[in-house]
Coordinates of C-alpha atoms in Angstrom, one line a residue:
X1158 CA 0.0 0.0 0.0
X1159 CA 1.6 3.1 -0.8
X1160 CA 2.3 5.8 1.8
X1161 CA 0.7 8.7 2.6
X1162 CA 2.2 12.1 2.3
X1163 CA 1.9 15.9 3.5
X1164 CA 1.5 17.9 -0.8
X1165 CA 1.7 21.0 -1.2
X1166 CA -0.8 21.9 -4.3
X1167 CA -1.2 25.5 -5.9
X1168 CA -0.5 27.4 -9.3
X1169 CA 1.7 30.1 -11.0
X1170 CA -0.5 33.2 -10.9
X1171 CA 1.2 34.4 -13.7
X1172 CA 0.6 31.1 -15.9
X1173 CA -3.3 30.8 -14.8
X1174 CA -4.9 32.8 -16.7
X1175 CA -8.0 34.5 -15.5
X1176 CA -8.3 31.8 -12.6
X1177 CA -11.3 33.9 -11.2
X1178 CA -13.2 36.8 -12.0
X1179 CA -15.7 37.8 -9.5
X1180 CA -17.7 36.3 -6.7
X1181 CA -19.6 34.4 -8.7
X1182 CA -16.1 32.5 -9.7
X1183 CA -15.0 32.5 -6.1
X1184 CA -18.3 30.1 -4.7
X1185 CA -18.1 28.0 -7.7
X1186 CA -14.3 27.4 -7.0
X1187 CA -14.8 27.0 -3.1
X1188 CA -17.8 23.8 -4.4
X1189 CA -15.2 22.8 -6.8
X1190 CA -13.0 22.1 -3.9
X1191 CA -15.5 20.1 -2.0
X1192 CA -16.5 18.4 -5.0
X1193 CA -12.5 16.8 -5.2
X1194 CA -12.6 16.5 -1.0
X1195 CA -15.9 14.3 -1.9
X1196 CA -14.4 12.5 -4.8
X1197 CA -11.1 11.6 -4.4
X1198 CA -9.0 10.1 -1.5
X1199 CA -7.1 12.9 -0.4
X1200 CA -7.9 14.7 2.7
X1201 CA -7.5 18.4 2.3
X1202 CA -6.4 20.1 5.6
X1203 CA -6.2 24.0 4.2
X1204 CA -6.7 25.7 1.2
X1205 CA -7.2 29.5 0.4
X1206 CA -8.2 31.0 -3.4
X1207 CA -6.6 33.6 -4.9
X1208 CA -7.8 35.5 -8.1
X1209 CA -4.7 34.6 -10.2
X1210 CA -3.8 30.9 -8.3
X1211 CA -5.3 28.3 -5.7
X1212 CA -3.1 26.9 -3.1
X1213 CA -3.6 23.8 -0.9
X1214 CA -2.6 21.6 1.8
X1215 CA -3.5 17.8 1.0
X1216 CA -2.5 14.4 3.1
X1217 CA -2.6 10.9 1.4
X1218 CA -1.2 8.7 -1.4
X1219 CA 0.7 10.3 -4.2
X1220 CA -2.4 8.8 -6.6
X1221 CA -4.7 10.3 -4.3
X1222 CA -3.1 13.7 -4.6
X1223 CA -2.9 13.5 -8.2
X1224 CA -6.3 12.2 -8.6
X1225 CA -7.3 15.2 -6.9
X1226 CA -5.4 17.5 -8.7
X1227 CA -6.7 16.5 -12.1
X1228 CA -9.9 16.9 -10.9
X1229 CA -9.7 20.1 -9.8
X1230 CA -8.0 21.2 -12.9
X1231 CA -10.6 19.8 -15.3
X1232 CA -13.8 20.7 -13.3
X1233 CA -12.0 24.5 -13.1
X1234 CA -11.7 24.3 -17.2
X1235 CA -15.1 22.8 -17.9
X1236 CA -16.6 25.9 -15.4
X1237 CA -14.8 28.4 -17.5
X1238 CA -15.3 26.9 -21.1
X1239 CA -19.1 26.9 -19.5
X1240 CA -19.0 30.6 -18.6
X1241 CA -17.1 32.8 -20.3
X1242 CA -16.6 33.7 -24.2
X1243 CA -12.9 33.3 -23.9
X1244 CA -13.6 29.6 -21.9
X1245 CA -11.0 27.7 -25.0
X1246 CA -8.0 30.2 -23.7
X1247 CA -8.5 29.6 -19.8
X1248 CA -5.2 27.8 -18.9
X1249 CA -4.9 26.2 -14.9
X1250 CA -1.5 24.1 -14.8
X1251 CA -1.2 23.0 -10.6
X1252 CA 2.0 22.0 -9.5
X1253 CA 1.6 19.3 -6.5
X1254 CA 5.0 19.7 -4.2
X1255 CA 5.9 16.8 -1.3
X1256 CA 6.2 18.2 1.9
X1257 CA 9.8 17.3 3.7
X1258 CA 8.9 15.2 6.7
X1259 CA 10.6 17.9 8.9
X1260 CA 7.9 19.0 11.1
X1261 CA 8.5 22.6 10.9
X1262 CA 9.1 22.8 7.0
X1263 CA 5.4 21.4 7.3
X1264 CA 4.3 23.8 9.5
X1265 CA 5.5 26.4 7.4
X1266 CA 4.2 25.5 4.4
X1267 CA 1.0 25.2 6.1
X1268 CA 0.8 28.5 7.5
X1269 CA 1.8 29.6 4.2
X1270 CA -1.4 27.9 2.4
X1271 CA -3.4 29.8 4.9
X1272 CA -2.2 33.2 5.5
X1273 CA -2.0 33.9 1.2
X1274 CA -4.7 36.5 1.1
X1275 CA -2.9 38.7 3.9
X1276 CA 0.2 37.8 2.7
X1277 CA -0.9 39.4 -0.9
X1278 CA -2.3 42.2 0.2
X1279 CA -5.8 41.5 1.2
X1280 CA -6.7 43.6 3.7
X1281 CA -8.2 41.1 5.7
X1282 CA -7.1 38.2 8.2
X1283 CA -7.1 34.4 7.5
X1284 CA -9.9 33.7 10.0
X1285 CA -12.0 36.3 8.1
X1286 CA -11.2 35.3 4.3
X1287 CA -14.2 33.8 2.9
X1288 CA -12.7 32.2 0.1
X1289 CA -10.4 29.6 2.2
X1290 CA -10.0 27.5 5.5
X1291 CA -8.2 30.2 7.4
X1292 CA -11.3 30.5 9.7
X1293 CA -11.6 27.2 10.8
X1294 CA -8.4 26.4 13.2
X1295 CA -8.7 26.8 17.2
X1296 CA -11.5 28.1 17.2
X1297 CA -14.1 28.1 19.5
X1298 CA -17.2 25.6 18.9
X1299 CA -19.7 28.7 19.4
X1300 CA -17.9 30.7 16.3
X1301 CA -20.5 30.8 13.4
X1302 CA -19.5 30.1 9.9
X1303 CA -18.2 33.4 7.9
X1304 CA -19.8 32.0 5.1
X1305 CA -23.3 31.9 6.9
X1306 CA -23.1 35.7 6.1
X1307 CA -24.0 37.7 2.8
X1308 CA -22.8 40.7 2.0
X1309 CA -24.7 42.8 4.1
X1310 CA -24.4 40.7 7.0
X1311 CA -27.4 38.6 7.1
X1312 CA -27.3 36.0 8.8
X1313 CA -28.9 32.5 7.1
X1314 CA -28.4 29.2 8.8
X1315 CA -26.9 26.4 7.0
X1316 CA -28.9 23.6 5.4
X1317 CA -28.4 20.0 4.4
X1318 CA -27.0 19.6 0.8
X1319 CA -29.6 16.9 0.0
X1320 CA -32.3 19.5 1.2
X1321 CA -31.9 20.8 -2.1
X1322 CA -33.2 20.1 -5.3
X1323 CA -31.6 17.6 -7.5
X1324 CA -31.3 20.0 -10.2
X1325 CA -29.8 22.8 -7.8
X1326 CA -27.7 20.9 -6.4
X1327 CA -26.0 19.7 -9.4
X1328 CA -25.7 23.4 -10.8
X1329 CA -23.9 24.5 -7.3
X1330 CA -21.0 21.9 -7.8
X1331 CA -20.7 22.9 -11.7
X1332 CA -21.4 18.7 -11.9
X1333 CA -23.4 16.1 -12.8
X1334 CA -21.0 13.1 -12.5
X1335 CA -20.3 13.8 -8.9
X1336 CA -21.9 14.9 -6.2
X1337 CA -21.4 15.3 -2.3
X1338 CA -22.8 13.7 0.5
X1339 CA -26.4 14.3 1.8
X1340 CA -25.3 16.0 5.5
X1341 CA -22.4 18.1 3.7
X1342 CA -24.1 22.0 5.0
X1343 CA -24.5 24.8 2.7
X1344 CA -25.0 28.4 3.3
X1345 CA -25.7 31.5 0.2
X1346 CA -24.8 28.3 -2.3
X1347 CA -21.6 27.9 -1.2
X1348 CA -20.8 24.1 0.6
X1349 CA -19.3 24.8 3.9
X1350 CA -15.3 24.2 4.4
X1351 CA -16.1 22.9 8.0
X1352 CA -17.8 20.0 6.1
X1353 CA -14.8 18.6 4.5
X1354 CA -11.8 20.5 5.9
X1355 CA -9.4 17.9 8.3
X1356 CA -9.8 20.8 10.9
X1357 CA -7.9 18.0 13.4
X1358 CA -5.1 17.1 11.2
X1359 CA -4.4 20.9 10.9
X1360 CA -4.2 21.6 14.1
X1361 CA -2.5 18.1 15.0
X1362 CA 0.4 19.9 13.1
X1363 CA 0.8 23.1 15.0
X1364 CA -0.6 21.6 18.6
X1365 CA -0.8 24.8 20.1
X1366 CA -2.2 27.8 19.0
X1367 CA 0.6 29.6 20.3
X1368 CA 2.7 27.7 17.7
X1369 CA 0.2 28.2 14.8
X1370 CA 0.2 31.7 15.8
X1371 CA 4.5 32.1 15.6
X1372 CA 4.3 30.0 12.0
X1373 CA 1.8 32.6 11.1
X1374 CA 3.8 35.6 11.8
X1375 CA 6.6 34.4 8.8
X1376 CA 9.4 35.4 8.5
X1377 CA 11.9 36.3 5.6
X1378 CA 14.0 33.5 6.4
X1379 CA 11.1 30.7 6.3
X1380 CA 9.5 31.9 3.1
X1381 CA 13.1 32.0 1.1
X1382 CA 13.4 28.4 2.7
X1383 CA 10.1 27.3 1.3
X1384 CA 10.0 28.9 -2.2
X1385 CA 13.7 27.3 -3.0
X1386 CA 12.5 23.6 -1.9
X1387 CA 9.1 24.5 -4.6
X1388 CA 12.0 25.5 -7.2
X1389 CA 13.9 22.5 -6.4
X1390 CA 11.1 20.1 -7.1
X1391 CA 9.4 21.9 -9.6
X1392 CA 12.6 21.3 -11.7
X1393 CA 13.5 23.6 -15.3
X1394 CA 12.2 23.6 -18.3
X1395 CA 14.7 23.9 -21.5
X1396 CA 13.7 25.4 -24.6
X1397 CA 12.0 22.8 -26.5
X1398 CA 14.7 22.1 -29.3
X1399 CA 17.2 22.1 -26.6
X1400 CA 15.6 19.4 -24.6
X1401 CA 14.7 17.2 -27.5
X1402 CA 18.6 16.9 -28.6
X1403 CA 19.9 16.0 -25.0
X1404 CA 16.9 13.2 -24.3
X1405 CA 17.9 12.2 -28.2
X1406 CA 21.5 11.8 -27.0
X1407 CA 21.0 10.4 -24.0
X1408 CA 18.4 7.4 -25.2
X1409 CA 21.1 6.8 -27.9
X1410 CA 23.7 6.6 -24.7
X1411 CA 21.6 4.4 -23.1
X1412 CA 19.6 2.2 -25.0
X1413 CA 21.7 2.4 -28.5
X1414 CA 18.9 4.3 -30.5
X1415 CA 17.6 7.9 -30.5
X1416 CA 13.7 7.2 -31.4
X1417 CA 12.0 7.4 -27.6
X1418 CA 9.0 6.0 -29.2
X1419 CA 10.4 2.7 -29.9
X1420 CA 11.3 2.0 -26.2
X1421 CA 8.9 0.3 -23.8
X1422 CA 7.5 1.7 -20.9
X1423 CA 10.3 0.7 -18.4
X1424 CA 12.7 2.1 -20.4
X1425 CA 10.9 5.9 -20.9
X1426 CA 11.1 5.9 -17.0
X1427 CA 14.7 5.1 -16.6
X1428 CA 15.3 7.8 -19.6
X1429 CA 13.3 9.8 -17.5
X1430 CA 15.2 9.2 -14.3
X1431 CA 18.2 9.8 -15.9
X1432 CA 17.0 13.1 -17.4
X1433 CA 15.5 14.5 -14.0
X1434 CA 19.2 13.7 -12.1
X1435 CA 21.4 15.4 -14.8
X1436 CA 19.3 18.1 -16.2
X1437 CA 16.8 18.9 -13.2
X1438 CA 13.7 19.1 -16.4
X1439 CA 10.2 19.5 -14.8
X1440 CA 7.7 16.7 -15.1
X1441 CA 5.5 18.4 -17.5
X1442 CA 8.7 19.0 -19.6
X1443 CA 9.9 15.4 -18.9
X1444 CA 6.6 13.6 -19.9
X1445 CA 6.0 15.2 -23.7
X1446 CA 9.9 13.8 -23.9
X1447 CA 9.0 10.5 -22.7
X1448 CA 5.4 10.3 -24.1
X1449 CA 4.4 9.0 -20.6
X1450 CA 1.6 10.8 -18.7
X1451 CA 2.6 13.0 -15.8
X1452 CA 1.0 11.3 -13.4
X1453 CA 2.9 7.9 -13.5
X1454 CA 6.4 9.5 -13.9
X1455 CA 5.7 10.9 -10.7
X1456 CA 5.5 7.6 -8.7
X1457 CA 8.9 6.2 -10.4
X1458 CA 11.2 9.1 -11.3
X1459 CA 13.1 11.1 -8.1
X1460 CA 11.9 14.4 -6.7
X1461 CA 8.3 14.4 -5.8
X1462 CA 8.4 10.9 -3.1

């Protein structure tokens, strides 16, 4: 059975294009997320939604990860080739990043998940960002739901997901493959975090709230620390000519021939292997090479385990 594992999933703002637009963007993203919680065997612990990029905290298998990550990213593409003219051009390319087993390079990457809208500018505090999971951690039981609010501060209780209609329901998660379970709450459309979030695995990490609260804070030092271990995995990518000659070369080194399409599976991962420890290429880079999907080079070649 494989193991399960602390990933770090989010984009490149500058590479997802128009990633959301208005509100109306923002609650269909947020049911998009509890769609993959529902759907897939990851367990997502914290999340938070920018305009330009998502960013997420997951725990499970590597296939479960993935598996939620391709969900996320085609459900996200259908929505926007739904809903706006421009749908063919909308581009959403996650990254999904292993978190180190030391326990406070996990606790910094998952303050960092949380603390994104403040950390960007947002004029606004986790616990108060309704478009993420920063208000759900140490709190107290008798805190109400920000998202049991509307704009203009009305309050509306939450209600059972399989209160509503069938037909509503399916238009709210943008779905009509999947759905969500029946006791899942919803308030102004949007399916609550608290239904899905690993609230306990989150704070399991911290412990205290004096700790979450020091992780919060940052620090220069901690977010230089995490953004080089996201370029370290996330690996280069050549110009395309440039990449083509050297796996050319190196399949001719190795296996005597320089047509990649005539080797078998086993031997496009050990290409692949080989590529990743001399030339540090990126998996999407490394799989049109190959002509093996990104999601099984991840379980065999080094750098995302």
């Amino acid at each position: 059975m494989d193991k399960r594992h602390y990933y770090h999933l989010c984009a490149d703002g500058g590479k997802a294009r128009s990633f959301i637009l208005s509100r109306e963007d923002y609650v269909a993203v947020m049911n998009i997320v509890a769609v993959c919680a529902a759907n897939t065997g990851a367990a997502v612990l914290a999340f938070s939604l920018e305009d330009t990029h998502p960013h997420f905290l997951l725990h499970g298998t590597l296939e479960d990860c993935v598996a939620f990550k391709s969900l996320f990213e085609s459900i996200c593409i259908r929505y926007a080739s739904r809903t706006r003219a421009d749908g063919a051009g909308f581009a959403l390319n996650g990254e999904l990043y292993p978190v180190d087993d030391d326990i406070n390079h996990l606790r910094n990457v998952a303050a960092y998940v949380v603390i994104q809208p403040t950390k960007d500018g947002k004029r606004v505090m986790p616990y108060d960002y309704l478009w993420g999971s920063g208000s759900l951690y140490f709190r107290s039981r008798y805190n109400l739901p920000v998202w049991s609010f509307d704009d203009t501060g009305t309050y509306s209780p939450p209600i059972r997901f399989d209160s509503l209609p069938i037909q509503e329901r399916r238009e709210m998660i943008h779905s009509r493959k999947y759905t969500l379970p029946g006791n899942w709450l919803v308030a102004h459309r949007i399916v609550l975090p608290s239904s899905y979030i690993d609230v306990a695995g989150f704070e399991a990490i911290f412990q205290t709230p004096n700790c979450f609260r020091v992780f919060m804070s940052g620090n220069k030092r901690r977010e230089e620390e995490l953004l080089q271990q996201m370029s370290w995995h996330i690996g280069v990518s050549l110009e395309d000519a440039e990449a083509r000659r050297l796996c050319a070369d190196l399949c001719k080194e190795q296996f005597g021939i320089r047509d990649v399409r005539r080797l078998d599976a086993r031997a496009r991962i050990t290409l692949a292997q080989t590529l990743r420890r001399k030339h540090r290429l990126s998996f999407r880079q490394l799989s049109s090479l190959v002509l093996l999907p990104e999601s099984e080079l991840r379980k065999f070649v080094p750098g995302i385990q």
